[in-house]
Coordinates of C-alpha atoms in Angstrom, one line a residue:
M7 CA 5.1 70.8 -79.0
L8 CA 6.9 69.5 -82.3
P9 CA 5.8 65.6 -81.9
S10 CA 2.2 66.5 -81.1
A11 CA 2.3 69.0 -84.3
L12 CA 3.2 66.0 -86.5
T13 CA 0.6 63.5 -85.0
S14 CA -2.3 66.1 -84.9
G15 CA -4.0 68.4 -87.2
G16 CA -1.8 71.1 -86.5
T17 CA -1.9 72.2 -82.7
P18 CA -0.6 70.1 -79.8
R19 CA -3.9 70.2 -77.8
S20 CA -5.5 68.1 -80.6
A21 CA -3.3 64.9 -79.4
S22 CA -5.6 64.2 -76.7
G23 CA -5.7 61.0 -74.5
R24 CA -2.7 58.4 -73.5
G25 CA -2.6 57.4 -77.1
G26 CA -2.2 60.9 -78.6
R27 CA 0.8 61.5 -75.7
T28 CA 1.9 57.9 -76.9
A29 CA 2.6 58.7 -80.3
A30 CA 3.9 62.1 -79.6
L31 CA 6.5 60.6 -77.2
A32 CA 7.4 57.9 -79.7
L33 CA 8.1 60.3 -82.8
A34 CA 10.0 62.6 -80.3
A35 CA 12.3 59.4 -79.5
V36 CA 12.6 58.6 -83.1
A37 CA 13.3 62.2 -84.1
L38 CA 15.9 62.4 -81.6
A39 CA 17.7 59.1 -82.3
A40 CA 18.0 60.0 -85.8
A41 CA 19.2 63.5 -85.3
L42 CA 21.8 62.2 -83.0
A43 CA 22.7 59.3 -85.2
S44 CA 23.2 61.8 -88.2
A45 CA 25.3 64.4 -85.9
G46 CA 27.6 61.2 -84.9
V47 CA 28.0 60.3 -88.8
R48 CA 29.2 64.0 -89.5
S49 CA 31.4 64.0 -87.1
A50 CA 32.9 60.9 -87.6
E51 CA 33.4 61.9 -91.5
S52 CA 34.5 65.1 -89.9
S53 CA 37.3 64.0 -87.7
S54 CA 38.8 61.2 -90.3
G55 CA 41.2 61.3 -92.9
L56 CA 44.1 64.3 -93.1
L57 CA 42.6 67.4 -93.0
P58 CA 41.8 67.2 -89.0
D59 CA 45.4 66.9 -87.9
L60 CA 46.6 70.3 -90.6
V61 CA 43.7 72.2 -88.8
E62 CA 44.7 71.3 -85.4
R63 CA 48.8 72.1 -86.6
R64 CA 47.6 75.5 -88.2
A65 CA 49.5 74.4 -91.1
V66 CA 49.7 75.7 -94.7
V67 CA 48.7 73.6 -97.2
E68 CA 47.5 73.3 -100.6
V69 CA 43.5 72.4 -101.1
L70 CA 41.5 71.7 -103.8
V71 CA 37.8 73.2 -103.1
K72 CA 34.5 73.0 -104.4
V73 CA 33.3 76.8 -104.1
V74 CA 29.9 76.3 -102.7
A75 CA 28.3 79.7 -102.1
D76 CA 28.6 83.1 -103.6
P77 CA 31.7 85.2 -102.3
S78 CA 31.1 88.1 -99.2
A79 CA 32.4 91.4 -98.7
V80 CA 33.6 91.6 -94.9
R81 CA 33.3 95.3 -93.4
A82 CA 36.2 95.8 -90.9
A83 CA 33.3 97.6 -88.6
T84 CA 31.0 94.3 -88.2
G85 CA 31.7 91.4 -89.5
A86 CA 28.4 91.2 -91.2
A87 CA 29.2 89.9 -94.1
I88 CA 29.4 86.6 -92.4
G89 CA 25.4 86.5 -91.4
P90 CA 23.5 84.6 -89.2
D91 CA 24.5 81.5 -90.5
A92 CA 28.1 81.6 -89.6
P93 CA 30.1 79.5 -88.0
A94 CA 30.1 80.2 -84.3
G95 CA 33.3 82.5 -83.4
T96 CA 33.9 83.4 -87.1
A97 CA 32.2 86.5 -86.9
G98 CA 34.4 88.2 -84.5
R99 CA 37.6 86.7 -86.1
A100 CA 36.3 88.1 -89.3
A101 CA 35.4 91.0 -88.1
T102 CA 38.4 92.3 -87.7
S103 CA 39.5 91.9 -91.4
P104 CA 41.1 94.8 -93.7
P105 CA 38.0 95.9 -96.0
E106 CA 39.0 94.9 -98.9
R107 CA 38.9 90.8 -97.3
W108 CA 36.1 88.7 -99.1
V109 CA 35.0 85.4 -97.8
V110 CA 33.5 82.3 -99.6
R111 CA 32.3 79.0 -98.4
G112 CA 33.8 76.0 -100.0
R113 CA 34.2 71.8 -99.8
A114 CA 37.7 70.4 -99.4
L115 CA 38.3 67.8 -101.9
E116 CA 41.8 67.1 -101.5
V117 CA 44.8 68.4 -99.5
V118 CA 48.5 68.6 -99.3
G119 CA 50.2 69.7 -96.3
R120 CA 53.3 68.5 -94.0
G121 CA 54.9 66.0 -96.7
A122 CA 51.7 63.9 -96.7
A123 CA 48.6 64.2 -99.1
G124 CA 45.2 62.7 -99.3
G125 CA 41.5 63.5 -100.0
A126 CA 39.3 65.4 -97.6
R127 CA 36.0 66.3 -96.1
G128 CA 35.1 69.3 -94.5
G129 CA 33.8 72.8 -95.1
L130 CA 35.8 75.6 -95.2
L131 CA 35.4 79.4 -94.9
L132 CA 38.0 80.8 -97.5
V133 CA 39.3 84.3 -96.1
G134 CA 41.2 86.5 -98.6
G135 CA 41.6 89.3 -101.1
R136 CA 39.9 90.4 -104.1
Q137 CA 40.5 87.0 -106.2
V138 CA 38.3 85.3 -103.6
A139 CA 35.9 87.5 -104.9
E140 CA 36.2 86.2 -108.4
L141 CA 35.1 83.2 -107.2
G142 CA 32.2 81.6 -109.0
R143 CA 29.9 78.8 -107.0
D144 CA 30.5 75.3 -108.0
Q145 CA 33.6 76.1 -109.2
E146 CA 36.8 73.8 -108.2
V147 CA 40.2 75.7 -107.3
T148 CA 43.3 74.9 -105.9
V149 CA 44.2 77.4 -103.0
V150 CA 47.2 77.6 -100.8
G151 CA 46.7 79.2 -97.3
R152 CA 46.9 78.3 -93.9
L153 CA 44.1 76.6 -91.6
V154 CA 42.7 78.2 -88.4
P155 CA 40.4 76.0 -86.5
T156 CA 36.8 77.0 -85.9
E157 CA 34.6 76.5 -82.8
P158 CA 33.5 73.1 -81.9
G159 CA 30.2 72.0 -83.7
D160 CA 30.8 74.6 -86.4
D161 CA 30.0 73.6 -89.7
V162 CA 32.9 74.3 -91.6
V163 CA 36.2 72.6 -89.9
A164 CA 38.3 75.6 -90.2
L165 CA 38.8 79.0 -91.8
L166 CA 41.5 78.9 -94.6
R167 CA 43.3 82.4 -95.0
V168 CA 44.5 82.5 -98.8
Q169 CA 48.2 83.3 -99.0
G170 CA 48.5 82.8 -102.8
P171 CA 47.1 83.0 -106.1
L172 CA 44.1 80.3 -106.8
R173 CA 44.2 78.0 -109.2
A174 CA 41.2 77.3 -111.7
V175 CA 40.9 73.6 -111.8
R176 CA 37.2 73.1 -113.4
P177 CA 34.3 75.4 -113.9
P178 CA 31.0 74.5 -113.2
T179 CA 29.1 71.9 -115.6
G180 CA 26.2 70.3 -116.7
W181 CA 23.1 71.9 -114.7
R182 CA 25.8 73.5 -111.9
G183 CA 26.9 75.1 -115.6
G184 CA 23.8 76.4 -116.6
A185 CA 22.6 77.8 -113.3
A186 CA 25.8 79.8 -113.2
H187 CA 25.2 81.0 -116.5
L188 CA 21.7 82.4 -115.7
R189 CA 23.3 84.5 -112.3
A190 CA 25.5 85.8 -114.7
G191 CA 23.2 86.6 -117.0
L192 CA 21.0 88.4 -114.1
R193 CA 24.4 90.7 -113.0
T194 CA 24.8 91.7 -116.7
A195 CA 21.2 92.9 -117.0
V196 CA 20.8 95.1 -113.5
E197 CA 25.0 96.2 -114.4
P198 CA 23.4 99.7 -116.2
L199 CA 21.2 100.2 -113.2
P200 CA 22.0 102.5 -110.4
A201 CA 24.0 101.2 -107.5
D202 CA 21.4 100.4 -105.3
P203 CA 19.0 98.6 -107.7
R204 CA 22.1 96.8 -109.1
G205 CA 23.2 95.4 -106.1
L206 CA 19.7 95.0 -104.2
L207 CA 18.1 92.5 -106.9
P208 CA 20.3 89.9 -107.5
G209 CA 20.3 89.9 -103.5
L210 CA 16.2 89.3 -103.6
V211 CA 16.4 86.9 -106.3
V212 CA 19.0 84.7 -106.0
G213 CA 20.3 86.0 -102.5
D214 CA 23.7 87.8 -104.2
T215 CA 24.8 90.2 -102.3
T216 CA 28.3 90.7 -103.9
A217 CA 27.1 94.4 -105.4
L218 CA 25.4 95.4 -102.6
P219 CA 26.4 99.0 -101.3
A220 CA 27.5 98.5 -97.4
D221 CA 25.2 102.1 -96.9
L222 CA 22.1 100.1 -98.1
E223 CA 22.8 97.2 -96.4
D224 CA 23.1 99.0 -93.0
A225 CA 20.6 100.9 -93.8
M226 CA 18.2 97.7 -94.5
R227 CA 19.3 95.9 -91.3
T228 CA 18.4 99.0 -89.2
A229 CA 15.2 98.9 -90.7
G230 CA 14.8 95.6 -90.3
L231 CA 14.6 94.8 -94.3
A232 CA 17.9 92.7 -94.7
H233 CA 15.6 89.3 -94.7
L234 CA 15.0 90.2 -98.2
T235 CA 18.1 89.6 -99.5
A236 CA 19.1 86.4 -97.6
V237 CA 17.2 83.7 -99.8
S238 CA 14.0 82.7 -97.6
G239 CA 11.0 80.8 -97.2
G240 CA 9.1 84.5 -98.0
N241 CA 10.9 84.9 -101.4
T242 CA 10.3 81.3 -102.7
A243 CA 6.7 81.5 -101.5
V244 CA 6.4 84.4 -103.7
L245 CA 7.5 82.7 -106.8
V246 CA 5.9 79.4 -106.3
A247 CA 2.4 81.5 -105.9
A248 CA 3.0 83.6 -108.5
A249 CA 3.6 80.1 -111.0
A250 CA 0.6 78.7 -109.6
G251 CA -1.6 81.9 -110.0
G252 CA -0.1 82.4 -113.9
A253 CA -1.3 78.4 -114.0
A254 CA -4.7 79.4 -112.8
L255 CA -5.2 82.3 -115.1
L256 CA -4.5 79.8 -117.9
G257 CA -7.1 77.4 -116.5
A258 CA -4.8 74.7 -115.3
R259 CA -6.5 72.4 -112.7
R260 CA -5.5 72.0 -109.1
L261 CA -3.3 69.2 -110.1
A262 CA -1.5 70.6 -112.8
R263 CA -1.0 74.2 -110.8
A264 CA 0.3 72.4 -107.9
A265 CA 3.2 70.5 -110.8
L266 CA 3.9 73.9 -112.1
A267 CA 4.4 75.4 -108.7
G268 CA 6.9 72.5 -107.4
A269 CA 8.6 73.0 -111.0
A270 CA 9.1 76.4 -110.3
L271 CA 10.4 75.7 -106.6
T272 CA 13.1 73.1 -108.3
A273 CA 14.0 75.3 -110.8
F274 CA 14.7 78.3 -108.1
V275 CA 16.6 75.9 -105.8
A276 CA 18.7 74.8 -108.5
V277 CA 19.4 78.2 -109.7
A278 CA 19.6 80.2 -106.6
G279 CA 22.1 76.9 -105.4
P280 CA 21.3 74.1 -103.2
E281 CA 23.1 75.2 -100.2
P282 CA 21.6 74.9 -97.1
S283 CA 19.9 78.3 -96.3
V284 CA 18.2 77.6 -99.9
L285 CA 16.9 74.1 -99.3
R286 CA 15.6 75.6 -96.1
A287 CA 13.9 78.3 -97.7
G288 CA 12.7 75.6 -100.4
V289 CA 11.1 73.7 -97.5
M290 CA 10.1 76.4 -95.7
A291 CA 7.8 77.8 -98.7
A292 CA 6.7 74.2 -99.5
A293 CA 5.5 73.7 -95.9
A294 CA 3.9 77.4 -95.9
L295 CA 2.0 76.7 -99.0
V296 CA 0.7 73.6 -97.8
G297 CA -0.6 75.5 -95.3
L298 CA -2.4 78.1 -96.8
L299 CA -4.3 75.8 -99.1
A300 CA -5.6 74.3 -96.3
A301 CA -8.9 75.0 -94.8
R302 CA -7.7 75.8 -91.3
P303 CA -5.0 77.4 -90.3
G304 CA -3.1 74.9 -88.2
R305 CA -3.4 72.2 -91.2
G306 CA 0.4 73.7 -92.0
V307 CA 2.0 72.9 -88.7
P308 CA 2.7 69.3 -89.0
P309 CA 4.3 69.7 -92.3
L310 CA 6.0 72.5 -90.9
A311 CA 7.3 70.2 -87.8
A312 CA 8.0 67.6 -90.5
A313 CA 10.2 70.0 -92.3
V314 CA 12.0 70.8 -89.5
V315 CA 12.4 67.3 -88.5
V316 CA 13.9 66.1 -92.2
L317 CA 16.4 69.5 -92.2
V318 CA 17.9 68.8 -88.9
V319 CA 18.3 65.1 -89.2
L320 CA 20.1 65.9 -92.6
D321 CA 22.2 68.9 -91.5
P322 CA 22.4 68.5 -87.8
S323 CA 24.3 71.9 -87.9
T324 CA 21.2 73.6 -88.9
S325 CA 19.8 73.4 -85.4
R326 CA 22.5 75.8 -84.2
S327 CA 21.6 78.1 -87.0
V328 CA 19.9 81.7 -86.1
G329 CA 18.6 81.6 -90.1
F330 CA 17.5 78.4 -89.4
A331 CA 15.3 79.2 -86.4
L332 CA 14.5 82.9 -87.8
S333 CA 13.0 80.9 -90.9
V334 CA 11.0 78.8 -89.0
L335 CA 9.5 80.8 -86.6
G336 CA 8.2 83.4 -89.7
T337 CA 6.7 80.2 -91.2
G338 CA 4.9 79.5 -88.4
A339 CA 3.9 83.0 -87.8
L340 CA 2.4 82.9 -91.3
L341 CA 0.6 79.8 -91.1
L342 CA -0.6 80.2 -87.4
L343 CA -0.9 84.2 -86.5
A344 CA -1.2 86.1 -90.0
R345 CA -4.8 85.0 -91.3
P346 CA -6.4 85.4 -87.7
W347 CA -4.4 88.6 -87.1
A348 CA -5.6 90.4 -90.5
A349 CA -9.2 88.7 -89.8
A350 CA -9.3 90.8 -86.6
L351 CA -7.7 94.1 -88.6
G352 CA -9.9 93.1 -91.0
R353 CA -13.2 94.9 -89.2
V354 CA -11.3 98.3 -89.0
V355 CA -9.5 98.8 -92.0
P356 CA -10.0 97.3 -95.5
E357 CA -9.4 93.2 -96.1
R358 CA -6.4 93.7 -98.4
A359 CA -5.0 96.2 -96.0
A360 CA -5.2 94.3 -93.4
V361 CA -3.4 91.2 -94.8
V362 CA -0.4 93.7 -95.9
V363 CA 0.2 94.9 -92.1
A364 CA -0.8 91.2 -90.8
V365 CA 1.8 89.0 -92.5
P366 CA 4.8 91.2 -91.4
L367 CA 3.6 92.3 -87.8
A368 CA 3.2 88.3 -87.3
A369 CA 6.9 87.7 -88.5
Q370 CA 8.4 90.4 -86.7
A371 CA 6.4 90.0 -82.9
V372 CA 7.7 85.9 -83.3
C373 CA 11.2 86.8 -85.0
A374 CA 11.6 89.4 -82.0
P375 CA 13.3 87.5 -79.6
V376 CA 15.8 85.8 -81.3
L377 CA 16.8 89.1 -83.3
L378 CA 17.3 90.9 -79.7
L379 CA 19.7 88.2 -79.1
L380 CA 21.9 89.1 -82.0
D381 CA 21.2 93.1 -81.4
P382 CA 19.9 94.4 -78.2
R383 CA 18.6 96.9 -79.9
V384 CA 15.3 97.4 -80.8
S385 CA 13.8 98.8 -84.4
L386 CA 11.0 100.8 -84.1
V387 CA 10.7 101.0 -87.6
A388 CA 11.0 97.2 -88.6
V389 CA 7.4 96.6 -88.7
P390 CA 6.2 100.1 -91.0
A391 CA 9.3 99.5 -93.2
N392 CA 8.4 95.7 -93.8
V393 CA 4.5 96.7 -94.6
L394 CA 5.8 99.4 -96.8
A395 CA 8.3 96.9 -98.7
A396 CA 5.8 94.6 -98.7
P397 CA 3.8 95.5 -101.9
A398 CA 7.0 95.9 -103.7
V399 CA 8.5 92.8 -103.0
A400 CA 6.5 90.2 -104.5
P401 CA 6.6 92.0 -108.1
A402 CA 10.7 92.8 -107.8
T403 CA 11.1 89.2 -107.1
V404 CA 8.8 88.3 -110.2
L405 CA 10.4 90.5 -112.6
G406 CA 13.5 89.6 -111.0
V407 CA 13.2 85.7 -111.9
S408 CA 11.9 86.7 -115.5
A409 CA 14.8 88.6 -116.1
L410 CA 17.1 85.7 -114.9
A411 CA 15.1 83.2 -117.4
V412 CA 15.0 85.1 -120.4
A413 CA 18.6 86.8 -120.0
P414 CA 20.7 83.7 -122.0
L415 CA 18.0 84.5 -124.5
S416 CA 17.6 88.1 -125.3
P417 CA 19.9 90.3 -122.5
A418 CA 18.1 93.6 -123.8
L419 CA 14.4 92.2 -122.7
A420 CA 16.0 91.1 -119.6
H421 CA 17.3 94.2 -118.5
V422 CA 14.1 95.8 -119.8
L423 CA 12.3 93.5 -117.3
A424 CA 14.9 94.8 -114.5
V425 CA 14.6 98.1 -114.6
P426 CA 10.8 98.7 -113.1
A427 CA 12.1 95.6 -111.0
G428 CA 14.5 98.5 -109.7
W429 CA 12.3 100.8 -108.8

C-alpha cells in the first residue's frame, strides 16, 4: 500500500494496470534497499570503536556525553517515564529503579575505560539520581558510570548507570543556547501556577514533562490523554495552522501563508529540540497540512507515505518505535477518516461539533490496536475525554507558545499569557 500511495493520488487502488503495479514494486524495492543500506551503515558505526567492547564488558567508564533530550523521572511502579519510544527491554529494567531515579538520553562523544581512551559514537541512556534531573538538553557533560548493554536493535547502545558527580564541560551555544533560554523562560513563566498546570503546560508546548505530577500523568494515561504531553503531529499542526490563520487575517497570500507556516514549524522544531520524536512530529504535521489543504482527502497520503520512507531511511530504528507508529496512524486517520466521518456526523449534529468529535474518534479507532498491545485494558473514556479536551488544546498551545516567545523580553507578560493557558 505504501508504494502505491506514493505513486497515486492517494489510494492504492488508483495505481491500476501493469504500469502502476510496476512503478509501485520499483518504489518498494528502492525504499527497502535504502532502508537496509541505512541500517547497515548505522550498525557498522555503532559496532566500531572502543565503546562496543566496553559495553560488552560492562565496564566502569568516564564518558563525554552530549545530552539530546529532557530528563524524565522514573517511577518504580511503572517505569512510565521511558515511554513508547524506549529501547526494547529498557522499560522493565528502569521500572525497578528507586522513585528518585531519572533518565536522560545522550550521545557519546569520547570514552575512557579499562586503560584505553578514544572517540565514541552511539546513543546512551543515562540513569541516575537528582543530578541527572538537572541536566539540560544540548549540554555536554563528563559522566562516570557503569555501562549496561541494551537489547539488539535498540536506538541506544547502552544504559549508563551514573556512579559519580557529573561535570559540566560546555553549555549549549548558538541557536541551541537560544532554544534552551526560551525553554527556561517558559518554565519560569509557569512557576507561580498550581502544580498541575505548571507541569502540564511545558509538556503541551515543548514536550517537557520534568515537572508533571505523577498522579496527573497516571490520570492522563487512563483517560487516553497522554499524547498531549508528547510532541506530536497534532501539536505542531495546531501551531502551524495558527500561524497560517494569523497570516490570512493580515491579508497575506497563499504563498506568504505557506512560508510563515513553514517558518513557524522550523522554529518550533528548533526550540522543542531536533530529536527524532520532534522531527517526526514536524514531518507528520507538514504531511497532514498538505493533505488538509488538498481538494480530496486522499491527496495527503502520498506526502505521508514519502515522509514515512524518508524518516525510516534516515533513522532505521524509527521503524521499531511505537510512538512513530501511533503518529503515522493518527495522521493517516486525520487525512482519510476525519473529514468523511465529520460529514456523516454532520447530518445529525452541528458541523463544528461533528468535526470536534470526528477527529479524536478517528484517531482513537486506528490507534486502538497498537495501544492494546501496550496495555490490554480498554479505556471507555478515551474518546469522550479527547472530545472534551480538544477545544482547550489549541488555545492552550497557542498561548503557551506565545508565552515561550515573549519570555526573554518580558517575563511578566509571559506569565500573563501562561495563566489562561493553564486553565
